[in-house]
């Protein structure tokens, strides 16, 4: 999928929200690793990522060529400061209407509206791809993220009290959230 939009951030700067392409492999990988090192609220730790910049580039190219999956980046002043994406939960008939969603933003750029812009872009792309439901898991203690998702219409449909086992804090409860898109 392809996507491109320019948004005005809370501080007045313009930020480009666009699909990541093969040439963005190194920058996206660097942004991913940085964001995952800055917070304990994301799925992985930086040392669990074994993908090279070339492999990341090939992955991004496949997403660009996909009709229903995408990786999106936020570009500010020439740097990638956030990433997000949607992927099909599965290709079997009973579940192919569902997409999963994830987002991360460099901590230096929190509270500017980048997370909201990336999330809105993913919602728009999920609708365009024909998904009926967009799903995510959020650490229950991540109140700012949960508030963002709720403000965009996501609703909680369950909890997993031992969803993450953090190296830093032990068990983290996950909220299971979903957004109905098209009927």
GROMACS .gro file of C-alpha atoms in nm:
model
  183
    1UNK     CA    1   0.000   0.000   0.000
    2UNK     CA    2   0.105   0.356  -0.048
    3UNK     CA    3   0.018   0.651   0.171
    4UNK     CA    4   0.130   1.012   0.203
    5UNK     CA    5  -0.001   1.305   0.402
    6UNK     CA    6   0.150   1.611   0.570
    7UNK     CA    7   0.023   1.705   0.915
    8UNK     CA    8   0.082   2.008   1.134
    9UNK     CA    9   0.212   1.912   1.477
   10UNK     CA   10   0.116   2.077   1.805
   11UNK     CA   11   0.434   2.288   1.790
   12UNK     CA   12   0.349   2.414   1.438
   13UNK     CA   13   0.604   2.206   1.246
   14UNK     CA   14   0.504   2.003   0.941
   15UNK     CA   15   0.547   1.629   0.959
   16UNK     CA   16   0.524   1.393   0.662
   17UNK     CA   17   0.334   1.071   0.726
   18UNK     CA   18   0.405   0.824   0.447
   19UNK     CA   19   0.452   0.461   0.365
   20UNK     CA   20   0.805   0.338   0.426
   21UNK     CA   21   0.987   0.204   0.122
   22UNK     CA   22   1.291  -0.010   0.062
   23UNK     CA   23   1.524   0.290   0.069
   24UNK     CA   24   1.405   0.367   0.424
   25UNK     CA   25   1.532   0.034   0.561
   26UNK     CA   26   1.818   0.171   0.775
   27UNK     CA   27   1.627   0.475   0.903
   28UNK     CA   28   1.320   0.268   0.996
   29UNK     CA   29   1.532   0.005   1.168
   30UNK     CA   30   1.719   0.274   1.363
   31UNK     CA   31   1.392   0.443   1.468
   32UNK     CA   32   1.242   0.108   1.569
   33UNK     CA   33   1.543   0.015   1.783
   34UNK     CA   34   1.557   0.358   1.947
   35UNK     CA   35   1.187   0.365   2.036
   36UNK     CA   36   1.202   0.011   2.173
   37UNK     CA   37   1.498   0.107   2.392
   38UNK     CA   38   1.317   0.413   2.532
   39UNK     CA   39   1.007   0.247   2.678
   40UNK     CA   40   0.903  -0.080   2.835
   41UNK     CA   41   0.554  -0.055   2.680
   42UNK     CA   42   0.637  -0.216   2.342
   43UNK     CA   43   0.644  -0.582   2.238
   44UNK     CA   44   1.018  -0.632   2.196
   45UNK     CA   45   1.355  -0.525   2.327
   46UNK     CA   46   1.618  -0.392   2.083
   47UNK     CA   47   1.842  -0.696   2.140
   48UNK     CA   48   1.563  -0.924   2.014
   49UNK     CA   49   1.572  -0.772   1.667
   50UNK     CA   50   1.800  -0.958   1.430
   51UNK     CA   51   1.690  -0.796   1.105
   52UNK     CA   52   1.953  -0.614   0.901
   53UNK     CA   53   1.886  -0.284   0.725
   54UNK     CA   54   1.872  -0.472   0.394
   55UNK     CA   55   1.620  -0.721   0.532
   56UNK     CA   56   1.416  -0.435   0.674
   57UNK     CA   57   1.424  -0.269   0.333
   58UNK     CA   58   1.297  -0.584   0.163
   59UNK     CA   59   1.020  -0.615   0.424
   60UNK     CA   60   0.918  -0.253   0.365
   61UNK     CA   61   0.916  -0.307  -0.011
   62UNK     CA   62   0.682  -0.606   0.029
   63UNK     CA   63   0.450  -0.390   0.239
   64UNK     CA   64   0.458  -0.116  -0.026
   65UNK     CA   65   0.359  -0.372  -0.289
   66UNK     CA   66   0.086  -0.523  -0.068
   67UNK     CA   67  -0.280  -0.442  -0.124
   68UNK     CA   68  -0.369  -0.477   0.244
   69UNK     CA   69  -0.061  -0.430   0.464
   70UNK     CA   70   0.154  -0.122   0.519
   71UNK     CA   71   0.437   0.022   0.725
   72UNK     CA   72   0.411   0.397   0.778
   73UNK     CA   73   0.672   0.639   0.903
   74UNK     CA   74   0.666   0.990   1.044
   75UNK     CA   75   0.937   1.210   0.898
   76UNK     CA   76   1.026   1.534   1.070
   77UNK     CA   77   1.309   1.760   0.959
   78UNK     CA   78   1.447   1.477   0.745
   79UNK     CA   79   1.451   1.217   1.025
   80UNK     CA   80   1.226   0.919   1.093
   81UNK     CA   81   1.074   0.986   1.436
   82UNK     CA   82   0.798   0.726   1.447
   83UNK     CA   83   0.665   0.417   1.275
   84UNK     CA   84   0.337   0.229   1.261
   85UNK     CA   85   0.185  -0.049   1.060
   86UNK     CA   86  -0.107  -0.276   0.991
   87UNK     CA   87  -0.092  -0.642   0.907
   88UNK     CA   88  -0.350  -0.908   0.837
   89UNK     CA   89  -0.425  -1.125   1.141
   90UNK     CA   90  -0.451  -1.425   0.908
   91UNK     CA   91  -0.545  -1.527   0.556
   92UNK     CA   92  -0.802  -1.792   0.651
   93UNK     CA   93  -1.159  -1.702   0.559
   94UNK     CA   94  -1.284  -1.669   0.916
   95UNK     CA   95  -1.020  -1.414   1.022
   96UNK     CA   96  -0.904  -1.231   0.710
   97UNK     CA   97  -1.137  -0.939   0.795
   98UNK     CA   98  -0.913  -0.851   1.093
   99UNK     CA   99  -0.596  -0.640   1.091
  100UNK     CA  100  -0.352  -0.584   1.375
  101UNK     CA  101  -0.190  -0.252   1.448
  102UNK     CA  102   0.124  -0.125   1.619
  103UNK     CA  103   0.289   0.215   1.663
  104UNK     CA  104   0.601   0.363   1.821
  105UNK     CA  105   0.740   0.717   1.845
  106UNK     CA  106   1.083   0.841   1.951
  107UNK     CA  107   1.041   0.969   2.308
  108UNK     CA  108   1.196   1.306   2.214
  109UNK     CA  109   0.886   1.365   1.997
  110UNK     CA  110   0.610   1.249   2.232
  111UNK     CA  111   0.313   1.483   2.291
  112UNK     CA  112   0.337   1.650   1.949
  113UNK     CA  113   0.055   1.454   1.783
  114UNK     CA  114   0.276   1.212   1.588
  115UNK     CA  115   0.127   0.902   1.751
  116UNK     CA  116  -0.224   1.025   1.669
  117UNK     CA  117  -0.128   1.104   1.308
  118UNK     CA  118   0.030   0.759   1.262
  119UNK     CA  119  -0.271   0.587   1.420
  120UNK     CA  120  -0.517   0.784   1.204
  121UNK     CA  121  -0.314   0.692   0.894
  122UNK     CA  122  -0.329   0.323   0.987
  123UNK     CA  123  -0.704   0.343   1.043
  124UNK     CA  124  -0.747   0.508   0.703
  125UNK     CA  125  -0.532   0.241   0.534
  126UNK     CA  126  -0.714  -0.043   0.712
  127UNK     CA  127  -1.046   0.093   0.586
  128UNK     CA  128  -0.909   0.131   0.234
  129UNK     CA  129  -0.784  -0.230   0.244
  130UNK     CA  130  -1.135  -0.349   0.331
  131UNK     CA  131  -1.074  -0.467   0.686
  132UNK     CA  132  -1.374  -0.478   0.917
  133UNK     CA  133  -1.181  -0.468   1.244
  134UNK     CA  134  -0.849  -0.317   1.356
  135UNK     CA  135  -0.697  -0.468   1.671
  136UNK     CA  136  -0.421  -0.380   1.912
  137UNK     CA  137  -0.278  -0.476   2.248
  138UNK     CA  138  -0.168  -0.200   2.487
  139UNK     CA  139   0.001  -0.220   2.824
  140UNK     CA  140  -0.275  -0.126   3.070
  141UNK     CA  141  -0.043   0.113   3.257
  142UNK     CA  142   0.026   0.308   2.936
  143UNK     CA  143  -0.255   0.552   3.011
  144UNK     CA  144  -0.163   0.807   2.742
  145UNK     CA  145  -0.168   0.545   2.467
  146UNK     CA  146  -0.491   0.390   2.594
  147UNK     CA  147  -0.652   0.736   2.606
  148UNK     CA  148  -0.543   0.802   2.247
  149UNK     CA  149  -0.688   0.475   2.125
  150UNK     CA  150  -1.015   0.534   2.309
  151UNK     CA  151  -1.040   0.887   2.165
  152UNK     CA  152  -1.021   0.733   1.816
  153UNK     CA  153  -1.298   0.484   1.888
  154UNK     CA  154  -1.111   0.173   2.001
  155UNK     CA  155  -1.293  -0.023   2.270
  156UNK     CA  156  -1.157  -0.272   2.519
  157UNK     CA  157  -1.277  -0.628   2.467
  158UNK     CA  158  -1.056  -0.812   2.711
  159UNK     CA  159  -0.750  -0.817   2.933
  160UNK     CA  160  -0.452  -1.044   2.965
  161UNK     CA  161  -0.310  -1.003   3.319
  162UNK     CA  162   0.018  -1.171   3.225
  163UNK     CA  163   0.040  -1.047   2.867
  164UNK     CA  164   0.399  -0.923   2.886
  165UNK     CA  165   0.678  -1.036   3.115
  166UNK     CA  166   0.896  -0.729   3.145
  167UNK     CA  167   1.265  -0.751   3.225
  168UNK     CA  168   1.221  -0.436   3.433
  169UNK     CA  169   0.888  -0.465   3.612
  170UNK     CA  170   0.766  -0.822   3.590
  171UNK     CA  171   0.416  -0.894   3.464
  172UNK     CA  172   0.239  -0.630   3.257
  173UNK     CA  173  -0.135  -0.649   3.196
  174UNK     CA  174  -0.241  -0.602   2.834
  175UNK     CA  175  -0.564  -0.442   2.718
  176UNK     CA  176  -0.709  -0.601   2.407
  177UNK     CA  177  -0.871  -0.327   2.200
  178UNK     CA  178  -1.057  -0.319   1.870
  179UNK     CA  179  -1.203  -0.066   1.630
  180UNK     CA  180  -1.489  -0.155   1.398
  181UNK     CA  181  -1.417  -0.011   1.054
  182UNK     CA  182  -1.669  -0.116   0.790
  183UNK     CA  183  -1.988  -0.269   0.920
   0.00000   0.00000   0.00000
